[in-house]
Coordinates of N, CA and C in Angstrom, one line a residue:
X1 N -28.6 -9.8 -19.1 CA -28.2 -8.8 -18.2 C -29.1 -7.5 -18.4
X2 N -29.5 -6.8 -17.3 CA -30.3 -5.7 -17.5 C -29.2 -4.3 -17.6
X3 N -30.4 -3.6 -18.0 CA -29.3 -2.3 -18.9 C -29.0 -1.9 -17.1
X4 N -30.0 -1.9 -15.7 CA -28.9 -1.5 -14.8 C -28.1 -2.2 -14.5
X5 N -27.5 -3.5 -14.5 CA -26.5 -4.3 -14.6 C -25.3 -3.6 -14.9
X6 N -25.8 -4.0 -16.4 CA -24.9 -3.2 -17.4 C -24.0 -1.8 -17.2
X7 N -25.2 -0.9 -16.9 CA -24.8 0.6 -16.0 C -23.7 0.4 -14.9
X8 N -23.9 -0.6 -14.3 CA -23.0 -0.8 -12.9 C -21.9 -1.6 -12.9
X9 N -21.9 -2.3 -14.1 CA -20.3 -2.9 -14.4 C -19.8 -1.7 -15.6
X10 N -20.4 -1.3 -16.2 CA -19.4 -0.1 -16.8 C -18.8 0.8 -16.6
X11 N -20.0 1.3 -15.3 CA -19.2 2.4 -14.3 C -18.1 2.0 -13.0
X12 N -18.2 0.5 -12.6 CA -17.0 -0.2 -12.4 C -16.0 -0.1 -12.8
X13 N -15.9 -0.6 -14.2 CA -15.1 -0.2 -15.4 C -14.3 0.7 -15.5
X14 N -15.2 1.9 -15.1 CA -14.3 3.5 -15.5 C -14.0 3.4 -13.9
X15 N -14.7 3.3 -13.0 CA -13.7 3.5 -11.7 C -12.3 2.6 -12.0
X16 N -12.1 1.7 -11.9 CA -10.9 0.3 -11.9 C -9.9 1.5 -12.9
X17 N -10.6 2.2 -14.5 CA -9.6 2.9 -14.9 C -9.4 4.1 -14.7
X18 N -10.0 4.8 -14.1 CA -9.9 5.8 -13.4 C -8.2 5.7 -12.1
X19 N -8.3 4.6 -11.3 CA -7.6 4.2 -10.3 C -6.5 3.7 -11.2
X20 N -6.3 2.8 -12.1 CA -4.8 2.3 -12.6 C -4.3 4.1 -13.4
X21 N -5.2 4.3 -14.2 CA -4.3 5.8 -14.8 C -3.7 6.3 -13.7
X22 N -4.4 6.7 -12.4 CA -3.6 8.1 -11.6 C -2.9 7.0 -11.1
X23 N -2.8 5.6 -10.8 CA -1.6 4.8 -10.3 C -0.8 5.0 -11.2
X24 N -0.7 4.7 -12.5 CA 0.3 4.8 -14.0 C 0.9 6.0 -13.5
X25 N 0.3 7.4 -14.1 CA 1.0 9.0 -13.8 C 1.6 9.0 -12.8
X26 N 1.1 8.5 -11.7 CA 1.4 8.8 -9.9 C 3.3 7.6 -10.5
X27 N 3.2 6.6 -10.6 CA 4.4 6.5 -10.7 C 5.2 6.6 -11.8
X28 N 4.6 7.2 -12.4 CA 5.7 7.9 -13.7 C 5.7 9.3 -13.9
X29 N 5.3 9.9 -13.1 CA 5.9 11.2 -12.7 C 5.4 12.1 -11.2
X30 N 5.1 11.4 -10.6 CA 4.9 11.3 -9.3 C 3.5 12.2 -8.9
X31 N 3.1 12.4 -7.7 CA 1.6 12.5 -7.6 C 1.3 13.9 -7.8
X32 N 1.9 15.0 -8.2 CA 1.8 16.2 -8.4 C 1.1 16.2 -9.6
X33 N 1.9 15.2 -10.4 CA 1.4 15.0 -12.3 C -0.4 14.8 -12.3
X34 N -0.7 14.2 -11.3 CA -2.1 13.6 -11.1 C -3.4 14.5 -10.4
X35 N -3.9 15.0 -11.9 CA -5.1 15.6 -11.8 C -6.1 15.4 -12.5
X36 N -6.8 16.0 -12.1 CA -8.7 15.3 -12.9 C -8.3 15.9 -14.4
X37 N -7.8 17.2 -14.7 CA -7.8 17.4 -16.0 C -7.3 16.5 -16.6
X38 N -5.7 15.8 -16.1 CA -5.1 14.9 -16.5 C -5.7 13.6 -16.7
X39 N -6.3 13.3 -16.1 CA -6.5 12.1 -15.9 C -8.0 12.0 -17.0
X40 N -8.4 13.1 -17.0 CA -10.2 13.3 -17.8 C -9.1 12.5 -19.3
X41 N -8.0 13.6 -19.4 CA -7.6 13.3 -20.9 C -7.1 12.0 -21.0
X42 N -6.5 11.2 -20.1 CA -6.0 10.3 -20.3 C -7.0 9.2 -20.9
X43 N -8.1 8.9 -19.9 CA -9.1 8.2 -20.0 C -10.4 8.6 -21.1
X44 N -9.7 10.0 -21.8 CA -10.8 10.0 -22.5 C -12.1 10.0 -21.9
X45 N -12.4 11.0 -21.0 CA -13.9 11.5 -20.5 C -13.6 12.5 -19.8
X46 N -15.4 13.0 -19.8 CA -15.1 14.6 -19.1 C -14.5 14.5 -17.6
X47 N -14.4 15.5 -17.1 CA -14.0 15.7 -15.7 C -15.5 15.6 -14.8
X48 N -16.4 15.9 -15.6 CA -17.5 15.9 -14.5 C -17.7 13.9 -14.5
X49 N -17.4 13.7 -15.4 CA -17.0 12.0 -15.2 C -16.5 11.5 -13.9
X50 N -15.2 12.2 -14.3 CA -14.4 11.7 -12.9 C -14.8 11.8 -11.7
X51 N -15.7 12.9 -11.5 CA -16.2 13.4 -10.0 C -18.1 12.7 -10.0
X52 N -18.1 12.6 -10.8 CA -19.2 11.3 -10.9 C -18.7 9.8 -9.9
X53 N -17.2 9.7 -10.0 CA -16.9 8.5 -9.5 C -15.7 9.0 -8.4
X54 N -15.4 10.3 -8.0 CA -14.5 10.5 -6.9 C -14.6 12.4 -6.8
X55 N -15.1 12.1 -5.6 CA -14.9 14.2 -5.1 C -13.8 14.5 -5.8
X56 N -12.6 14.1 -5.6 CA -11.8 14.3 -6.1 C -10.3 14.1 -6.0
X57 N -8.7 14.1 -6.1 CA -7.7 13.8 -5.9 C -7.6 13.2 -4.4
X58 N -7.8 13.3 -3.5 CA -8.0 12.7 -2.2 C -8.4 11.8 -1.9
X59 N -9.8 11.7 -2.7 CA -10.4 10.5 -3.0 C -9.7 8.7 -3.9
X60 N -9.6 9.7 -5.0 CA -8.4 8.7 -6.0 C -7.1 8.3 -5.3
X61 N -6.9 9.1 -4.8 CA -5.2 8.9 -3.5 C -5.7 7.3 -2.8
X62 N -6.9 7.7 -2.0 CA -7.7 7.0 -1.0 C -7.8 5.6 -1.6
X63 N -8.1 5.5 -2.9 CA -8.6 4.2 -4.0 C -7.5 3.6 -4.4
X64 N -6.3 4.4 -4.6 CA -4.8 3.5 -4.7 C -4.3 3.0 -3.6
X65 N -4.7 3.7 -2.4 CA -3.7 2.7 -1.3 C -4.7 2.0 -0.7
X66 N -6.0 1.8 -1.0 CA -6.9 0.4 -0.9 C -6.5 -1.0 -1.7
X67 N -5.9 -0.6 -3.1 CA -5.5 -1.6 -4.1 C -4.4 -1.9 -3.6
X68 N -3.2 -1.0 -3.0 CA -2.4 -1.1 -2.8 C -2.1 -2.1 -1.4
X69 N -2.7 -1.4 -0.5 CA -2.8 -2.6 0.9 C -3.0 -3.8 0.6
X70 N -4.3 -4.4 -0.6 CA -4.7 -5.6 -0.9 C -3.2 -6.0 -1.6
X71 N -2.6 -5.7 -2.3 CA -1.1 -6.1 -3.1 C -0.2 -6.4 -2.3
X72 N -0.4 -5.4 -1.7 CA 1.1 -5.7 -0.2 C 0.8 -6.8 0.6
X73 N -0.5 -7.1 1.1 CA -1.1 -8.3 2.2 C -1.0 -9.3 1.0
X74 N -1.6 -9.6 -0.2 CA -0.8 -11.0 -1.0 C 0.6 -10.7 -1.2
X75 N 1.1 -10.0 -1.2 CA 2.7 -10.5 -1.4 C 3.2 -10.8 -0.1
X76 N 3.0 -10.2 1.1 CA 3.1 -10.6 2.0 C 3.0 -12.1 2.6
X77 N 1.6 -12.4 2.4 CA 1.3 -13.6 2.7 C 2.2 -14.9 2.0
X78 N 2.1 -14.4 0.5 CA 2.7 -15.5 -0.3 C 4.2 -15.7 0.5
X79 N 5.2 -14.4 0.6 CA 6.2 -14.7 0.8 C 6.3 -15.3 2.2
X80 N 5.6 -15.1 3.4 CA 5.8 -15.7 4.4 C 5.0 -17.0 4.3
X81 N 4.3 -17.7 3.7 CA 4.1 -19.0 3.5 C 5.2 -20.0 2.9
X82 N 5.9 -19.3 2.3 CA 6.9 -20.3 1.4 C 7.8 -20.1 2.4
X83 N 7.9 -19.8 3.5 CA 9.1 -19.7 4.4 C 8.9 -20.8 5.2
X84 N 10.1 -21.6 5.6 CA 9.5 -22.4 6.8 C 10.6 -21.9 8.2
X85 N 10.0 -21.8 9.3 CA 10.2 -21.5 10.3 C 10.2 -19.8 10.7
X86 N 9.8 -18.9 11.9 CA 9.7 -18.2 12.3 C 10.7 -17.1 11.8
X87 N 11.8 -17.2 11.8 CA 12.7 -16.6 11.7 C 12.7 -16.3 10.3
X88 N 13.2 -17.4 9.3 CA 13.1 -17.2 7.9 C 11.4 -16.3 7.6
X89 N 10.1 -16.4 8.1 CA 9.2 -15.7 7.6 C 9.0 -14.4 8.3
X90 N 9.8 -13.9 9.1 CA 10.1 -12.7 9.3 C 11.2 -11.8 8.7
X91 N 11.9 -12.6 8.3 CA 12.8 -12.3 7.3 C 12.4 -11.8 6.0
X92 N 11.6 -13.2 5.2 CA 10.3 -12.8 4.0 C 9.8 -11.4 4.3
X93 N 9.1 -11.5 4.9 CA 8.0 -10.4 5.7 C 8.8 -9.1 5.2
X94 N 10.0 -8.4 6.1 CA 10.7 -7.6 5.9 C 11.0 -7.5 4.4
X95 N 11.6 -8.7 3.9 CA 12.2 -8.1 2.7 C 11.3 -7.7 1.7
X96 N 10.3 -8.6 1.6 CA 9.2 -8.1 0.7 C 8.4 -7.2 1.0
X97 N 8.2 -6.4 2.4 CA 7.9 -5.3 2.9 C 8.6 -3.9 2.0
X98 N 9.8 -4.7 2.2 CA 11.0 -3.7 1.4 C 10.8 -3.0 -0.2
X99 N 10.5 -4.4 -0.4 CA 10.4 -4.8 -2.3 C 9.6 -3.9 -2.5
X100 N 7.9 -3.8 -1.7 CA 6.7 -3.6 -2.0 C 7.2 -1.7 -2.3
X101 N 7.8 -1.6 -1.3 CA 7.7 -0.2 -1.2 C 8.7 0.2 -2.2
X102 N 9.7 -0.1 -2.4 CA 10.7 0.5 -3.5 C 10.1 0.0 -4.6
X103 N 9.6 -0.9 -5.0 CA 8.5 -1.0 -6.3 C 7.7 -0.2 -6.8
X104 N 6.9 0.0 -5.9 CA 6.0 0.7 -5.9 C 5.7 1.9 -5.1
X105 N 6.7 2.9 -5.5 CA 6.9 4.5 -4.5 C 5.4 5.1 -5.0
X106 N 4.7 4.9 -5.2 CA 3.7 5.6 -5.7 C 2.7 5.5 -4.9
X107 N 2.3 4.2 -5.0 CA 1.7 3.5 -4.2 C 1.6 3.3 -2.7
X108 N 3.0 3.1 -2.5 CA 3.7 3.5 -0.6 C 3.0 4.9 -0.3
X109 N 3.1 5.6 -1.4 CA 3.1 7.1 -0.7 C 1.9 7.3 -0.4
X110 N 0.6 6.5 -1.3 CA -0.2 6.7 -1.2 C -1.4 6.1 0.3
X111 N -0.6 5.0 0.5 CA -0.8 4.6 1.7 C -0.2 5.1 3.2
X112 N 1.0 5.4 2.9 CA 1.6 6.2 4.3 C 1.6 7.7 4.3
X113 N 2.0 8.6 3.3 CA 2.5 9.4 3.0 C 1.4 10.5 2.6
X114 N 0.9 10.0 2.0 CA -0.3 11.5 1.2 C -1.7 11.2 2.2
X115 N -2.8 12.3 2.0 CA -3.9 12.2 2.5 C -5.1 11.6 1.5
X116 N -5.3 10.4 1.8 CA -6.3 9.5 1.1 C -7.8 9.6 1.9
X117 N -8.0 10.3 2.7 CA -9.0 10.1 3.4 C -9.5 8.9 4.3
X118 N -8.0 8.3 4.4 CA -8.9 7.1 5.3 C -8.4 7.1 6.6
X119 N -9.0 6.3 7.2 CA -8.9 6.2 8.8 C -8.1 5.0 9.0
X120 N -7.0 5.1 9.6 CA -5.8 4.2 10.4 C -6.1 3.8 11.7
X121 N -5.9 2.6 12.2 CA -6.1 1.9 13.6 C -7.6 2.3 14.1
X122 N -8.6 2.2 13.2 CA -9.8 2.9 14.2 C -10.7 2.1 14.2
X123 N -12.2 2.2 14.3 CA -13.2 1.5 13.8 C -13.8 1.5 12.4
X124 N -13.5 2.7 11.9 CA -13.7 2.9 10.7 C -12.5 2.7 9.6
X125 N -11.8 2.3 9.8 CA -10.5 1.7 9.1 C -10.9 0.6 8.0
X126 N -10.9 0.9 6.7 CA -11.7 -0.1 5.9 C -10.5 -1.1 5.6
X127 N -11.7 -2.4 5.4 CA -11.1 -3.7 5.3 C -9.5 -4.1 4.9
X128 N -9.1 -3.3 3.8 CA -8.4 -4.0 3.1 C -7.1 -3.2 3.9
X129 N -7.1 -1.8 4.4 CA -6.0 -1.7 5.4 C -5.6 -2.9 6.9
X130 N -7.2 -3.0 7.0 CA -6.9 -3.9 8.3 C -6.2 -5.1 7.7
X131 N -6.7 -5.9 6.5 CA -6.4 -6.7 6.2 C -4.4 -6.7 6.2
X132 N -4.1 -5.8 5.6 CA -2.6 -5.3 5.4 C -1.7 -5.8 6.4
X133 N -2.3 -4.7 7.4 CA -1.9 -5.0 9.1 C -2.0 -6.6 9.5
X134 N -3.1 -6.8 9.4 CA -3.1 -8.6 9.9 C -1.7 -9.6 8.9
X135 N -2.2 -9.3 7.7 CA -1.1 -9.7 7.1 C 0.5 -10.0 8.0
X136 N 0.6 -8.5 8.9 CA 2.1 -7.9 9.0 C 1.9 -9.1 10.4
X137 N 0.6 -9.3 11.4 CA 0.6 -9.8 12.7 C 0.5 -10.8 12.7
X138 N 0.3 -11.5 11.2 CA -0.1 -13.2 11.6 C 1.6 -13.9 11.6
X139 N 2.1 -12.8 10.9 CA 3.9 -13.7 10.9 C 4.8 -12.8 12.2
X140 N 4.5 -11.9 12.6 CA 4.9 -11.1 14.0 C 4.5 -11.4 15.4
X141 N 3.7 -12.2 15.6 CA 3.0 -12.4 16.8 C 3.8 -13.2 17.2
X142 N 4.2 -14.3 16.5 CA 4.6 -15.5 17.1 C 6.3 -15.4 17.4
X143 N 6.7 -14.0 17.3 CA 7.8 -13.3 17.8 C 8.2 -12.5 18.3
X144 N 6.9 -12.0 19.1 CA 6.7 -11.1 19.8 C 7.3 -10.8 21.3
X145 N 7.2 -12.0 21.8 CA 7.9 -12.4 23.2 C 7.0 -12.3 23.9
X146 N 6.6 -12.8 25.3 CA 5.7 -13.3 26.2 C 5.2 -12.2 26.5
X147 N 5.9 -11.0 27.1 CA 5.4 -10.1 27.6 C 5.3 -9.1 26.8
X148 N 5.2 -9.5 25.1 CA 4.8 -8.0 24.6 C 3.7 -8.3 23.8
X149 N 2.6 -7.4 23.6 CA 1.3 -7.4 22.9 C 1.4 -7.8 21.6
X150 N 1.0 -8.3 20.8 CA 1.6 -8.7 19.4 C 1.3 -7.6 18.5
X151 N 0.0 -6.9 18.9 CA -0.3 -5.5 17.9 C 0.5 -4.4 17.9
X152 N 1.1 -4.5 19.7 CA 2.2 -3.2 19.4 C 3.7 -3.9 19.0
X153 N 4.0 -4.9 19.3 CA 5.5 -5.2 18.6 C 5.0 -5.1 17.1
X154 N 3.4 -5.6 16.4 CA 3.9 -5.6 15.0 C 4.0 -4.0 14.7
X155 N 3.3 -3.3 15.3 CA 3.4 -1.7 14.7 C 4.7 -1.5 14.8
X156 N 5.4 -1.9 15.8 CA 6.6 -1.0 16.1 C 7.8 -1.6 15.0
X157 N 7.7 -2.9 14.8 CA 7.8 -3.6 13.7 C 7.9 -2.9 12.4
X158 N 6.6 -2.6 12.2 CA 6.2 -2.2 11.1 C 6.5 -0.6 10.7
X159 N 7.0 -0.2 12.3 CA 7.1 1.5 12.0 C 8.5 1.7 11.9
X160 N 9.7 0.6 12.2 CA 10.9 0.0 11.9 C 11.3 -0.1 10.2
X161 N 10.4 -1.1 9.6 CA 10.4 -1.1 8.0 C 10.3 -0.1 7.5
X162 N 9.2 1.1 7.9 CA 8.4 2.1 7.2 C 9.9 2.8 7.3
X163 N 10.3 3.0 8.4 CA 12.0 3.9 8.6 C 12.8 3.8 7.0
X164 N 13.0 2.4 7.2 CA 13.9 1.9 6.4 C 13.6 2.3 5.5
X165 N 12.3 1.9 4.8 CA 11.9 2.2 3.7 C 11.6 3.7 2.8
X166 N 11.2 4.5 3.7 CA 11.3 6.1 3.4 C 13.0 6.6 3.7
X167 N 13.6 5.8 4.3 CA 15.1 6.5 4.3 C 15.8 6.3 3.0
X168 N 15.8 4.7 2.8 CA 16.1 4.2 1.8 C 15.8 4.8 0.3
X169 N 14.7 5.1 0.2 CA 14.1 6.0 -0.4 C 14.5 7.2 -0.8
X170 N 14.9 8.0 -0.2 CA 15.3 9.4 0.1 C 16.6 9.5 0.4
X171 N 17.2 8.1 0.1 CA 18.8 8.2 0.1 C 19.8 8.5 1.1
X172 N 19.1 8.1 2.1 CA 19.7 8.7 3.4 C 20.2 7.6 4.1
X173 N 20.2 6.2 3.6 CA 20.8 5.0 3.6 C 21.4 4.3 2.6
X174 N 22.7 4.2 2.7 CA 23.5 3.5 1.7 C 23.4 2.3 1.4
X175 N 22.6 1.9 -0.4 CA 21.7 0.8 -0.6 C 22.6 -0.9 -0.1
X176 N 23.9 -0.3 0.1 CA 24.9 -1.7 0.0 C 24.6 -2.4 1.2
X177 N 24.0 -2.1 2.2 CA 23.6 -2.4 3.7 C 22.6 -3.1 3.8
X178 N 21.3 -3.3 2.8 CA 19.9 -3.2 3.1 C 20.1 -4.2 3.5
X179 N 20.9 -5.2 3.0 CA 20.0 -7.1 3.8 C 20.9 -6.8 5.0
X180 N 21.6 -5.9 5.7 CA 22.7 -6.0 7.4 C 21.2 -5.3 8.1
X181 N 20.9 -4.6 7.2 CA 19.7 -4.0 8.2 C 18.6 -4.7 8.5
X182 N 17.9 -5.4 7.2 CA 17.1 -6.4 7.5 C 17.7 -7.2 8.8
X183 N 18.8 -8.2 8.6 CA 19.2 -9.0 9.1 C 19.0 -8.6 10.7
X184 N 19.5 -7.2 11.2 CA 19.8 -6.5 12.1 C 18.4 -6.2 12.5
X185 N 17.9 -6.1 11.9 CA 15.7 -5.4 12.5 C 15.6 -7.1 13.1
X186 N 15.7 -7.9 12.0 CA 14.9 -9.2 12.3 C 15.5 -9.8 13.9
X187 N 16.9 -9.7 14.3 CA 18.0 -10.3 15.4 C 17.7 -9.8 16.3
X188 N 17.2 -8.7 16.5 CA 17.2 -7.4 17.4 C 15.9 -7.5 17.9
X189 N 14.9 -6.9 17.1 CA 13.4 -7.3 17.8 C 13.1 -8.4 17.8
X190 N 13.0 -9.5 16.7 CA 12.0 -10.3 17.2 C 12.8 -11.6 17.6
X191 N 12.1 -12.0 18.5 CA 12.1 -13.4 19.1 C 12.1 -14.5 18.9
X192 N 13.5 -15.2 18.6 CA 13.2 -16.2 17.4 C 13.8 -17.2 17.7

């Protein structure tokens, strides 16, 4: 291996731990706790370190809900594979939609909620968001119904879960319901 090899998997390295610490802090004391000083000390390096590998907190925001979209499209996927029939993997879909986000509030926020710097629905929308979305369209399409576009029933779909999932969140739905509401999203919209 050459020393720049070397150089460029080590600073890999510190990015990957750069990105799990402010994921760690971010969900163990939520994204306020998460700053470069913090994070310099966590990881043990300076701060001009950290900005070596990110402008700064926006950026790091930006690098969790890339990991995070990639998490959510495999759990996604998995759970609607093991489903058989249309209905049961829209079912999957939702609930593990659910899971992902009350799991992982950190992460959710970091993808819907905070400013990461990335770009949504555009041309410049990097991979692993689109990826997320396709994820949501490859099990929504096919319940879409004749005359509706599959991209906008899965957004609306998807802007249906997000409801749930930030209400639920914020306590503004009573948890004893969650599978009537699934049950009720999946009967209601889609086509099955």
């Amino acid at each position: 291996m050459s020393v720049q090899e070397r150089k460029q998997r080590e600073r890999a390295e510190r990015e990957r731990l750069i990105v799990a610490t402010a994921r760690e802090l971010a969900e163990q004391q939520g994204w306020d706790a998460v700053t470069t000083r913090r994070l310099a000390e966590r990881i043990e390096y300076s701060q001009p370190v950290l900005y070596s590998h990110f402008r700064g907190k926006r950026e790091i925001i930006g690098a969790v809900a890339l990991e995070g979209a990639t998490e959510m499209a495999a759990a996604i996927r998995a759970a609607t594979a093991a489903a058989d029939g249309p209905r049961t993997r829209v079912t999957a879909l939702a609930r593990t939609y659910l899971d992902f986000a009350a799991r992982n509030p950190a992460v959710y926020d970091a993808l819907f909620r905070l400013d990461g710097g990335l770009a949504f629905a555009q041309e410049d929308t990097p991979e692993p968001l689109k990826d997320a979305f396709a994820a949501l369209l490859e099990s929504l399409a096919e319940v879409a119904g004749d005359d509706v576009h599959p991209g906008v029933f899965t957004e609306t779909f998807w802007a249906a879960l997000h409801g749930l999932a930030t209400l639920t969140r914020a306590g503004r739905l009573p948890p004893e319901y969650a599978e009537q509401r699934v049950e009720l999203l999946v009967d209601r919209l889609a086509v099955v």
